[in-house]
C-alpha cells in the first residue's frame, strides 16, 4: 500500500516536471497547506501568507524540471519557502527604513502596560525581533522553537550539522532576549 502511494507520488512528480497542469495542481494541493503553515510560523503575518505561497510555487514549478529527486520534495519546497521568507523579511526591513526616513510625524505613543499584556502585541514584538536576527539564526530558532523540530529534524531541513543548529538556536535566543529586553537567565 505504501509503495503504491510512493509510486503514485513519483508518477505525479515526473508528470509535473514535464509541465502537466493536472500533476502540478496535484502537487500544489498536496503541499500548499504545509508551505502556508511554514510561512505563517516564520513571519507571524497571516496577511502575506497567500502571496508568499504563490511565490513559492511559481519558483518551484519554474525549477521543477531540474529537480533531481536526491532530496525529498517537501524538503526542497521547505528550502524554497525559507528563501522566499528571507526575501520578504529583507524587503520589509528596507521598506521600514524608507518609511522611517520620510516620516515627519513623531513616533507612536508608548503603549500602556495593559496594552503590552495582550498576546497579539507580544507576538508582534517577537516577530519584529525575529526580523532583526541574521537569517541563519532566525531559521534555526523558527525550526526549533516555533516548529518544534528535533535537532536532527532541524538539521536535515536546514542542511547543516546538528551542532550548528544547536549553536544558532542558542545565539538566536540570546539575541532575542536582548532585543526584547529580557534577562536570558530568567527566560529559561
Short mmCIF file of N, CA and C in Angstrom, two decimals:
data_model
loop_
_atom_site.label_atom_id
_atom_site.label_comp_id
_atom_site.label_asym_id
_atom_site.label_seq_id
_atom_site.Cartn_x
_atom_site.Cartn_y
_atom_site.Cartn_z
N UNK A 1 0.83 -1.20 0.00
CA UNK A 1 0.00 0.00 0.00
C UNK A 1 0.87 1.26 0.00
N UNK A 2 1.88 1.29 0.90
CA UNK A 2 2.75 2.46 0.98
C UNK A 2 3.58 2.60 -0.29
N UNK A 3 4.01 1.46 -0.83
CA UNK A 3 4.79 1.51 -2.08
C UNK A 3 3.94 2.01 -3.24
N UNK A 4 2.69 1.64 -3.25
CA UNK A 4 1.79 2.10 -4.32
C UNK A 4 1.61 3.61 -4.24
N UNK A 5 1.45 4.13 -3.00
CA UNK A 5 1.31 5.58 -2.82
C UNK A 5 2.59 6.29 -3.24
N UNK A 6 3.73 5.71 -2.87
CA UNK A 6 5.01 6.30 -3.23
C UNK A 6 5.19 6.30 -4.75
N UNK A 7 4.82 5.21 -5.39
CA UNK A 7 4.92 5.13 -6.85
C UNK A 7 4.00 6.15 -7.51
N UNK A 8 2.79 6.32 -6.96
CA UNK A 8 1.86 7.33 -7.49
C UNK A 8 2.44 8.73 -7.33
N UNK A 9 3.04 8.99 -6.16
CA UNK A 9 3.62 10.31 -5.91
C UNK A 9 4.76 10.59 -6.88
N UNK A 10 5.58 9.58 -7.16
CA UNK A 10 6.68 9.75 -8.11
C UNK A 10 6.14 9.99 -9.50
N UNK A 11 5.10 9.26 -9.88
CA UNK A 11 4.49 9.45 -11.20
C UNK A 11 3.93 10.87 -11.35
N UNK A 12 3.30 11.37 -10.31
CA UNK A 12 2.76 12.74 -10.34
C UNK A 12 3.91 13.74 -10.45
N UNK A 13 4.97 13.51 -9.69
CA UNK A 13 6.13 14.40 -9.73
C UNK A 13 6.74 14.43 -11.13
N UNK A 14 6.92 13.28 -11.73
CA UNK A 14 7.50 13.22 -13.08
C UNK A 14 6.61 13.95 -14.08
N UNK A 15 5.31 13.73 -13.98
CA UNK A 15 4.38 14.42 -14.88
C UNK A 15 4.44 15.93 -14.65
N UNK A 16 4.54 16.34 -13.40
CA UNK A 16 4.63 17.78 -13.10
C UNK A 16 5.93 18.36 -13.64
N UNK A 17 7.01 17.59 -13.57
CA UNK A 17 8.28 18.05 -14.12
C UNK A 17 8.18 18.26 -15.63
N UNK A 18 7.33 17.50 -16.27
CA UNK A 18 7.13 17.64 -17.72
C UNK A 18 6.16 18.78 -18.06
N UNK A 19 5.60 19.40 -17.03
CA UNK A 19 4.72 20.54 -17.24
C UNK A 19 3.24 20.21 -17.26
N UNK A 20 2.85 19.01 -16.87
CA UNK A 20 1.44 18.60 -16.86
C UNK A 20 0.68 19.44 -15.83
N UNK A 21 -0.27 20.27 -16.28
CA UNK A 21 -1.00 21.14 -15.34
C UNK A 21 -1.76 20.36 -14.26
N UNK A 22 -2.33 19.22 -14.61
CA UNK A 22 -3.07 18.44 -13.60
C UNK A 22 -2.12 17.93 -12.52
N UNK A 23 -0.94 17.49 -12.93
CA UNK A 23 0.04 16.99 -11.97
C UNK A 23 0.56 18.15 -11.10
N UNK A 24 0.78 19.30 -11.70
CA UNK A 24 1.22 20.46 -10.92
C UNK A 24 0.14 20.88 -9.93
N UNK A 25 -1.09 20.81 -10.36
CA UNK A 25 -2.20 21.13 -9.47
C UNK A 25 -2.25 20.14 -8.30
N UNK A 26 -2.00 18.87 -8.59
CA UNK A 26 -1.99 17.85 -7.53
C UNK A 26 -0.86 18.12 -6.53
N UNK A 27 0.32 18.49 -7.03
CA UNK A 27 1.43 18.82 -6.14
C UNK A 27 1.10 20.04 -5.28
N UNK A 28 0.51 21.04 -5.92
CA UNK A 28 0.12 22.25 -5.18
C UNK A 28 -0.85 21.87 -4.07
N UNK A 29 -1.88 21.09 -4.41
CA UNK A 29 -2.88 20.69 -3.41
C UNK A 29 -2.26 19.88 -2.27
N UNK A 30 -1.29 19.04 -2.61
CA UNK A 30 -0.68 18.17 -1.60
C UNK A 30 0.23 18.94 -0.64
N UNK A 31 0.83 20.03 -1.10
CA UNK A 31 1.85 20.70 -0.30
C UNK A 31 1.49 22.13 0.12
N UNK A 32 0.41 22.68 -0.40
CA UNK A 32 0.06 24.07 -0.14
C UNK A 32 -0.09 24.37 1.35
N UNK A 33 -0.81 23.52 2.07
CA UNK A 33 -1.07 23.80 3.49
C UNK A 33 0.21 23.77 4.32
N UNK A 34 1.11 22.83 4.02
CA UNK A 34 2.38 22.78 4.75
C UNK A 34 3.21 24.03 4.50
N UNK A 35 3.26 24.47 3.25
CA UNK A 35 4.02 25.68 2.90
C UNK A 35 3.38 26.89 3.59
N UNK A 36 2.07 26.97 3.57
CA UNK A 36 1.37 28.11 4.20
C UNK A 36 1.64 28.15 5.71
N UNK A 37 1.58 26.98 6.36
CA UNK A 37 1.85 26.94 7.80
C UNK A 37 3.29 27.38 8.09
N UNK A 38 4.22 26.93 7.27
CA UNK A 38 5.62 27.31 7.47
C UNK A 38 5.79 28.82 7.34
N UNK A 39 5.17 29.41 6.33
CA UNK A 39 5.26 30.86 6.12
C UNK A 39 4.65 31.59 7.32
N UNK A 40 3.51 31.13 7.77
CA UNK A 40 2.85 31.77 8.92
C UNK A 40 3.75 31.71 10.15
N UNK A 41 4.37 30.55 10.39
CA UNK A 41 5.23 30.40 11.56
C UNK A 41 6.49 31.26 11.45
N UNK A 42 7.00 31.43 10.25
CA UNK A 42 8.24 32.18 10.08
C UNK A 42 8.03 33.69 10.04
N UNK A 43 6.83 34.14 9.67
CA UNK A 43 6.59 35.58 9.56
C UNK A 43 5.66 36.12 10.63
N UNK A 44 4.72 35.31 11.08
CA UNK A 44 3.73 35.79 12.03
C UNK A 44 2.74 36.75 11.40
N UNK A 45 2.70 36.80 10.07
CA UNK A 45 1.85 37.75 9.36
C UNK A 45 0.91 36.99 8.42
N UNK A 46 -0.31 36.75 8.89
CA UNK A 46 -1.27 35.99 8.10
C UNK A 46 -1.65 36.69 6.80
N UNK A 47 -1.49 38.00 6.75
CA UNK A 47 -1.93 38.74 5.57
C UNK A 47 -1.04 38.50 4.35
N UNK A 48 0.16 37.99 4.54
CA UNK A 48 1.05 37.79 3.40
C UNK A 48 1.20 36.32 3.03
N UNK A 49 0.56 35.43 3.76
CA UNK A 49 0.74 34.00 3.53
C UNK A 49 0.37 33.60 2.11
N UNK A 50 -0.80 34.01 1.64
CA UNK A 50 -1.24 33.60 0.30
C UNK A 50 -0.29 34.11 -0.79
N UNK A 51 0.17 35.34 -0.65
CA UNK A 51 1.11 35.88 -1.64
C UNK A 51 2.41 35.09 -1.66
N UNK A 52 2.93 34.79 -0.48
CA UNK A 52 4.20 34.05 -0.43
C UNK A 52 4.02 32.60 -0.88
N UNK A 53 2.89 31.99 -0.58
CA UNK A 53 2.62 30.63 -1.08
C UNK A 53 2.66 30.65 -2.60
N UNK A 54 2.03 31.64 -3.19
CA UNK A 54 2.02 31.75 -4.65
C UNK A 54 3.45 31.91 -5.18
N UNK A 55 4.25 32.75 -4.54
CA UNK A 55 5.64 32.93 -4.97
C UNK A 55 6.44 31.64 -4.84
N UNK A 56 6.23 30.90 -3.76
CA UNK A 56 6.94 29.63 -3.56
C UNK A 56 6.63 28.67 -4.71
N UNK A 57 5.36 28.53 -5.04
CA UNK A 57 5.00 27.56 -6.07
C UNK A 57 5.35 28.04 -7.47
N UNK A 58 5.36 29.32 -7.70
CA UNK A 58 5.83 29.81 -9.00
C UNK A 58 7.31 29.46 -9.16
N UNK A 59 8.09 29.70 -8.12
CA UNK A 59 9.52 29.34 -8.17
C UNK A 59 9.70 27.83 -8.29
N UNK A 60 8.92 27.09 -7.52
CA UNK A 60 9.05 25.63 -7.54
C UNK A 60 8.73 25.07 -8.92
N UNK A 61 7.63 25.52 -9.51
CA UNK A 61 7.26 24.97 -10.81
C UNK A 61 8.23 25.41 -11.90
N UNK A 62 8.83 26.59 -11.74
CA UNK A 62 9.84 27.03 -12.70
C UNK A 62 11.09 26.15 -12.61
N UNK A 63 11.45 25.76 -11.39
CA UNK A 63 12.67 24.97 -11.18
C UNK A 63 12.42 23.46 -11.20
N UNK A 64 11.17 23.06 -11.22
CA UNK A 64 10.83 21.64 -11.11
C UNK A 64 11.49 20.75 -12.16
N UNK A 65 11.62 21.17 -13.41
CA UNK A 65 12.28 20.29 -14.38
C UNK A 65 13.71 19.92 -13.97
N UNK A 66 14.38 20.76 -13.19
CA UNK A 66 15.74 20.47 -12.75
C UNK A 66 15.80 19.73 -11.42
N UNK A 67 14.67 19.47 -10.80
CA UNK A 67 14.65 18.76 -9.52
C UNK A 67 15.09 17.32 -9.75
N UNK A 68 16.20 16.92 -9.09
CA UNK A 68 16.81 15.61 -9.35
C UNK A 68 16.30 14.51 -8.43
N UNK A 69 15.47 14.82 -7.50
CA UNK A 69 14.92 13.85 -6.55
C UNK A 69 15.98 13.24 -5.64
N UNK A 70 17.13 13.95 -5.46
CA UNK A 70 18.12 13.47 -4.50
C UNK A 70 17.76 13.95 -3.09
N UNK A 71 16.76 14.79 -3.00
CA UNK A 71 16.19 15.23 -1.72
C UNK A 71 14.69 14.97 -1.80
N UNK A 72 14.06 14.97 -0.65
CA UNK A 72 12.60 14.81 -0.65
C UNK A 72 11.97 16.09 -1.17
N UNK A 73 10.85 15.97 -1.83
CA UNK A 73 10.17 17.13 -2.40
C UNK A 73 9.79 18.12 -1.31
N UNK A 74 9.30 17.64 -0.16
CA UNK A 74 8.91 18.57 0.89
C UNK A 74 10.11 19.32 1.46
N UNK A 75 11.28 18.68 1.51
CA UNK A 75 12.50 19.36 1.96
C UNK A 75 12.90 20.43 0.94
N UNK A 76 12.80 20.10 -0.33
CA UNK A 76 13.12 21.04 -1.40
C UNK A 76 12.17 22.24 -1.35
N UNK A 77 10.88 21.99 -1.16
CA UNK A 77 9.90 23.08 -1.04
C UNK A 77 10.16 23.92 0.22
N UNK A 78 10.60 23.27 1.30
CA UNK A 78 10.93 23.99 2.53
C UNK A 78 12.04 25.00 2.25
N UNK A 79 13.08 24.59 1.52
CA UNK A 79 14.19 25.50 1.22
C UNK A 79 13.70 26.68 0.36
N UNK A 80 12.86 26.41 -0.60
CA UNK A 80 12.31 27.49 -1.42
C UNK A 80 11.50 28.44 -0.54
N UNK A 81 10.71 27.87 0.36
CA UNK A 81 9.89 28.67 1.28
C UNK A 81 10.78 29.55 2.15
N UNK A 82 11.82 28.97 2.71
CA UNK A 82 12.75 29.73 3.56
C UNK A 82 13.35 30.90 2.76
N UNK A 83 13.74 30.64 1.53
CA UNK A 83 14.32 31.70 0.71
C UNK A 83 13.31 32.81 0.41
N UNK A 84 12.07 32.45 0.14
CA UNK A 84 11.04 33.46 -0.12
C UNK A 84 10.77 34.27 1.14
N UNK A 85 10.76 33.62 2.30
CA UNK A 85 10.54 34.34 3.55
C UNK A 85 11.72 35.27 3.83
N UNK A 86 12.94 34.80 3.56
CA UNK A 86 14.11 35.68 3.70
C UNK A 86 13.94 36.94 2.85
N UNK A 87 13.56 36.74 1.61
CA UNK A 87 13.35 37.89 0.72
C UNK A 87 12.29 38.82 1.27
N UNK A 88 11.22 38.25 1.83
CA UNK A 88 10.14 39.06 2.39
C UNK A 88 10.67 39.87 3.57
N UNK A 89 11.43 39.22 4.49
CA UNK A 89 11.99 39.94 5.63
C UNK A 89 12.90 41.06 5.16
N UNK A 90 13.76 40.78 4.18
CA UNK A 90 14.67 41.80 3.67
C UNK A 90 13.90 42.98 3.09
N UNK A 91 12.87 42.68 2.29
CA UNK A 91 12.07 43.75 1.69
C UNK A 91 11.34 44.54 2.77
N UNK A 92 10.86 43.86 3.79
CA UNK A 92 10.15 44.55 4.87
C UNK A 92 11.11 45.49 5.61
N UNK A 93 12.34 45.02 5.89
CA UNK A 93 13.31 45.88 6.55
C UNK A 93 13.64 47.10 5.70
N UNK A 94 13.82 46.90 4.39
CA UNK A 94 14.12 48.04 3.51
C UNK A 94 12.95 49.02 3.49
N UNK A 95 11.72 48.49 3.42
CA UNK A 95 10.55 49.36 3.40
C UNK A 95 10.44 50.16 4.70
N UNK A 96 10.68 49.50 5.83
CA UNK A 96 10.60 50.20 7.11
C UNK A 96 11.67 51.28 7.24
N UNK A 97 12.87 51.00 6.73
CA UNK A 97 13.93 52.03 6.75
C UNK A 97 13.52 53.23 5.89
N UNK A 98 12.94 52.96 4.72
CA UNK A 98 12.48 54.06 3.86
C UNK A 98 11.39 54.86 4.56
N UNK A 99 10.45 54.16 5.17
CA UNK A 99 9.36 54.84 5.86
C UNK A 99 9.89 55.68 7.02
N UNK A 100 10.87 55.15 7.73
CA UNK A 100 11.45 55.90 8.84
C UNK A 100 12.13 57.17 8.36
N UNK A 101 12.79 57.09 7.19
CA UNK A 101 13.49 58.27 6.67
C UNK A 101 12.51 59.37 6.26
N UNK A 102 11.35 58.99 5.73
CA UNK A 102 10.43 60.02 5.24
C UNK A 102 9.37 60.41 6.26
N UNK A 103 9.34 59.69 7.35
CA UNK A 103 8.32 60.01 8.36
C UNK A 103 8.60 61.39 8.97
N UNK A 104 7.57 62.19 9.02
CA UNK A 104 7.73 63.52 9.60
C UNK A 104 7.01 63.64 10.94
N UNK A 105 6.15 62.70 11.21
CA UNK A 105 5.41 62.78 12.46
C UNK A 105 6.21 62.12 13.58
N UNK A 106 5.94 62.56 14.81
CA UNK A 106 6.64 61.94 15.94
C UNK A 106 6.27 60.46 16.04
N UNK A 107 7.07 59.74 16.78
CA UNK A 107 6.85 58.30 16.92
C UNK A 107 5.52 58.01 17.60
N UNK A 108 5.09 56.78 17.44
CA UNK A 108 3.82 56.34 18.03
C UNK A 108 3.88 56.48 19.55
N UNK A 109 2.75 56.78 20.16
CA UNK A 109 2.73 56.87 21.62
C UNK A 109 3.08 55.51 22.23
N UNK A 110 3.69 55.55 23.40
CA UNK A 110 4.07 54.34 24.10
C UNK A 110 2.81 53.65 24.61
N UNK A 111 2.75 52.35 24.40
CA UNK A 111 1.59 51.59 24.85
C UNK A 111 1.58 51.49 26.37
N UNK A 112 0.41 51.43 26.93
CA UNK A 112 0.27 51.27 28.37
C UNK A 112 0.65 49.83 28.75
N UNK A 113 0.94 49.60 30.01
CA UNK A 113 1.24 48.22 30.42
C UNK A 113 0.11 47.24 30.11
N UNK A 114 -1.12 47.73 30.18
CA UNK A 114 -2.26 46.86 29.86
C UNK A 114 -2.24 46.46 28.39
N UNK A 115 -1.89 47.41 27.52
CA UNK A 115 -1.81 47.10 26.09
C UNK A 115 -0.72 46.07 25.81
N UNK A 116 0.41 46.20 26.51
CA UNK A 116 1.54 45.30 26.28
C UNK A 116 1.23 43.88 26.72
N UNK A 117 0.27 43.71 27.56
CA UNK A 117 -0.05 42.38 28.08
C UNK A 117 -0.79 41.51 27.07
N UNK A 118 -1.27 42.08 26.00
CA UNK A 118 -2.03 41.28 25.06
C UNK A 118 -1.12 40.35 24.27
N UNK A 119 -1.64 39.22 23.97
CA UNK A 119 -0.89 38.22 23.22
C UNK A 119 -0.50 38.74 21.85
N UNK A 120 -1.36 39.46 21.21
CA UNK A 120 -1.07 39.97 19.88
C UNK A 120 0.15 40.87 19.89
N UNK A 121 0.25 41.72 20.87
CA UNK A 121 1.40 42.62 20.93
C UNK A 121 2.67 41.85 21.22
N UNK A 122 2.59 40.87 22.10
CA UNK A 122 3.78 40.07 22.41
C UNK A 122 4.26 39.35 21.15
N UNK A 123 3.32 38.80 20.41
CA UNK A 123 3.72 38.13 19.17
C UNK A 123 4.30 39.13 18.17
N UNK A 124 3.71 40.28 18.10
CA UNK A 124 4.24 41.32 17.21
C UNK A 124 5.66 41.69 17.56
N UNK A 125 5.92 41.83 18.85
CA UNK A 125 7.28 42.15 19.31
C UNK A 125 8.24 41.01 18.98
N UNK A 126 7.77 39.78 19.21
CA UNK A 126 8.62 38.63 18.92
C UNK A 126 8.99 38.59 17.44
N UNK A 127 7.99 38.76 16.57
CA UNK A 127 8.28 38.69 15.14
C UNK A 127 9.09 39.88 14.66
N UNK A 128 8.91 41.01 15.27
CA UNK A 128 9.77 42.15 14.93
C UNK A 128 11.21 41.86 15.33
N UNK A 129 11.39 41.29 16.51
CA UNK A 129 12.73 40.92 16.96
C UNK A 129 13.32 39.82 16.07
N UNK A 130 12.49 38.86 15.69
CA UNK A 130 12.96 37.82 14.77
C UNK A 130 13.46 38.43 13.47
N UNK A 131 12.78 39.47 13.02
CA UNK A 131 13.18 40.14 11.79
C UNK A 131 14.53 40.82 11.88
N UNK A 132 15.00 41.08 13.10
CA UNK A 132 16.30 41.71 13.29
C UNK A 132 17.44 40.70 13.30
N UNK A 133 17.11 39.43 13.46
CA UNK A 133 18.15 38.40 13.53
C UNK A 133 18.73 38.11 12.15
N UNK A 134 19.98 37.68 12.11
CA UNK A 134 20.52 37.17 10.85
C UNK A 134 19.69 35.96 10.40
N UNK A 135 19.59 35.76 9.10
CA UNK A 135 18.76 34.69 8.55
C UNK A 135 19.05 33.33 9.18
N UNK A 136 20.32 32.99 9.31
CA UNK A 136 20.67 31.66 9.80
C UNK A 136 20.21 31.45 11.25
N UNK A 137 20.24 32.49 12.07
CA UNK A 137 19.76 32.36 13.45
C UNK A 137 18.24 32.29 13.49
N UNK A 138 17.58 33.15 12.69
CA UNK A 138 16.11 33.16 12.65
C UNK A 138 15.58 31.80 12.20
N UNK A 139 16.21 31.22 11.17
CA UNK A 139 15.74 29.94 10.65
C UNK A 139 15.93 28.82 11.67
N UNK A 140 17.06 28.80 12.35
CA UNK A 140 17.31 27.77 13.37
C UNK A 140 16.31 27.92 14.52
N UNK A 141 16.10 29.16 14.98
CA UNK A 141 15.16 29.40 16.07
C UNK A 141 13.74 28.99 15.67
N UNK A 142 13.33 29.37 14.47
CA UNK A 142 11.99 29.03 13.99
C UNK A 142 11.82 27.52 13.93
N UNK A 143 12.81 26.84 13.38
CA UNK A 143 12.72 25.38 13.26
C UNK A 143 12.60 24.71 14.63
N UNK A 144 13.39 25.18 15.59
CA UNK A 144 13.41 24.53 16.90
C UNK A 144 12.27 25.00 17.82
N UNK A 145 12.11 26.32 17.95
CA UNK A 145 11.19 26.86 18.96
C UNK A 145 9.76 27.01 18.46
N UNK A 146 9.59 27.30 17.19
CA UNK A 146 8.24 27.54 16.69
C UNK A 146 7.68 26.30 16.00
N UNK A 147 8.52 25.63 15.18
CA UNK A 147 8.08 24.41 14.50
C UNK A 147 8.21 23.18 15.39
N UNK A 148 8.91 23.32 16.52
CA UNK A 148 9.13 22.22 17.47
C UNK A 148 9.82 21.02 16.84
N UNK A 149 10.76 21.28 15.91
CA UNK A 149 11.51 20.19 15.30
C UNK A 149 12.62 19.76 16.26
N UNK A 150 12.95 18.47 16.21
CA UNK A 150 14.09 18.00 16.98
C UNK A 150 15.35 18.56 16.34
N UNK A 151 16.48 18.46 17.06
CA UNK A 151 17.73 18.93 16.48
C UNK A 151 18.03 18.20 15.17
N UNK A 152 17.78 16.90 15.14
CA UNK A 152 18.04 16.11 13.94
C UNK A 152 17.15 16.57 12.78
N UNK A 153 15.85 16.75 13.06
CA UNK A 153 14.93 17.19 12.01
C UNK A 153 15.31 18.58 11.50
N UNK A 154 15.64 19.47 12.41
CA UNK A 154 16.04 20.82 12.01
C UNK A 154 17.32 20.77 11.19
N UNK A 155 18.24 19.92 11.58
CA UNK A 155 19.49 19.76 10.85
C UNK A 155 19.22 19.33 9.41
N UNK A 156 18.34 18.35 9.25
CA UNK A 156 18.01 17.88 7.90
C UNK A 156 17.32 18.96 7.09
N UNK A 157 16.37 19.66 7.69
CA UNK A 157 15.63 20.70 6.97
C UNK A 157 16.53 21.86 6.55
N UNK A 158 17.43 22.25 7.46
CA UNK A 158 18.27 23.41 7.19
C UNK A 158 19.54 23.06 6.44
N UNK A 159 19.86 21.77 6.39
CA UNK A 159 21.04 21.34 5.65
C UNK A 159 22.35 21.69 6.33
N UNK A 160 22.34 21.70 7.66
CA UNK A 160 23.55 21.99 8.44
C UNK A 160 23.67 20.94 9.55
N UNK A 161 24.87 20.77 10.12
CA UNK A 161 25.04 19.78 11.21
C UNK A 161 24.20 20.13 12.44
N UNK A 162 23.92 19.10 13.23
CA UNK A 162 23.14 19.26 14.46
C UNK A 162 23.79 20.30 15.37
N UNK A 163 25.12 20.24 15.50
CA UNK A 163 25.81 21.18 16.39
C UNK A 163 25.61 22.62 15.92
N UNK A 164 25.54 22.82 14.61
CA UNK A 164 25.33 24.17 14.07
C UNK A 164 23.92 24.65 14.40
N UNK A 165 22.93 23.76 14.27
CA UNK A 165 21.55 24.13 14.62
C UNK A 165 21.48 24.52 16.09
N UNK A 166 22.11 23.72 16.95
CA UNK A 166 22.11 24.00 18.38
C UNK A 166 22.75 25.35 18.68
N UNK A 167 23.91 25.60 18.10
CA UNK A 167 24.62 26.87 18.32
C UNK A 167 23.78 28.04 17.83
N UNK A 168 23.24 27.95 16.61
CA UNK A 168 22.47 29.06 16.05
C UNK A 168 21.20 29.31 16.85
N UNK A 169 20.57 28.25 17.33
CA UNK A 169 19.36 28.42 18.15
C UNK A 169 19.70 29.14 19.44
N UNK A 170 20.80 28.73 20.09
CA UNK A 170 21.22 29.37 21.33
C UNK A 170 21.55 30.85 21.11
N UNK A 171 22.27 31.14 20.03
CA UNK A 171 22.61 32.53 19.71
C UNK A 171 21.34 33.35 19.43
N UNK A 172 20.39 32.74 18.71
CA UNK A 172 19.14 33.44 18.42
C UNK A 172 18.40 33.76 19.72
N UNK A 173 18.36 32.79 20.64
CA UNK A 173 17.68 33.03 21.92
C UNK A 173 18.33 34.18 22.67
N UNK A 174 19.66 34.21 22.69
CA UNK A 174 20.37 35.28 23.39
C UNK A 174 20.05 36.64 22.77
N UNK A 175 20.10 36.70 21.45
CA UNK A 175 19.82 37.99 20.77
C UNK A 175 18.37 38.40 20.95
N UNK A 176 17.44 37.44 20.89
CA UNK A 176 16.04 37.77 21.09
C UNK A 176 15.82 38.32 22.49
N UNK A 177 16.45 37.72 23.49
CA UNK A 177 16.32 38.23 24.86
C UNK A 177 16.81 39.67 24.93
N UNK A 178 17.94 39.94 24.30
CA UNK A 178 18.48 41.30 24.29
C UNK A 178 17.51 42.25 23.59
N UNK A 179 17.03 41.86 22.41
CA UNK A 179 16.13 42.71 21.65
C UNK A 179 14.80 42.96 22.37
N UNK A 180 14.36 41.95 23.12
CA UNK A 180 13.08 42.07 23.82
C UNK A 180 13.24 42.59 25.25
N UNK A 181 14.49 42.87 25.64
CA UNK A 181 14.73 43.39 26.98
C UNK A 181 14.51 42.38 28.08
N UNK A 182 14.77 41.11 27.79
CA UNK A 182 14.59 40.05 28.78
C UNK A 182 15.94 39.59 29.31
N UNK A 183 15.96 39.14 30.54
CA UNK A 183 17.16 38.55 31.11
C UNK A 183 17.25 37.12 30.60
N UNK A 184 18.32 36.75 29.90
CA UNK A 184 18.42 35.40 29.34
C UNK A 184 18.28 34.30 30.39
N UNK A 185 18.73 34.55 31.61
CA UNK A 185 18.62 33.53 32.66
C UNK A 185 17.18 33.36 33.13
N UNK A 186 16.44 34.45 33.19
CA UNK A 186 15.04 34.37 33.61
C UNK A 186 14.17 33.79 32.52
N UNK A 187 14.56 33.96 31.25
CA UNK A 187 13.77 33.47 30.13
C UNK A 187 13.83 31.96 30.01
N UNK A 188 14.79 31.33 30.64
CA UNK A 188 14.94 29.86 30.54
C UNK A 188 13.98 29.17 31.40
#
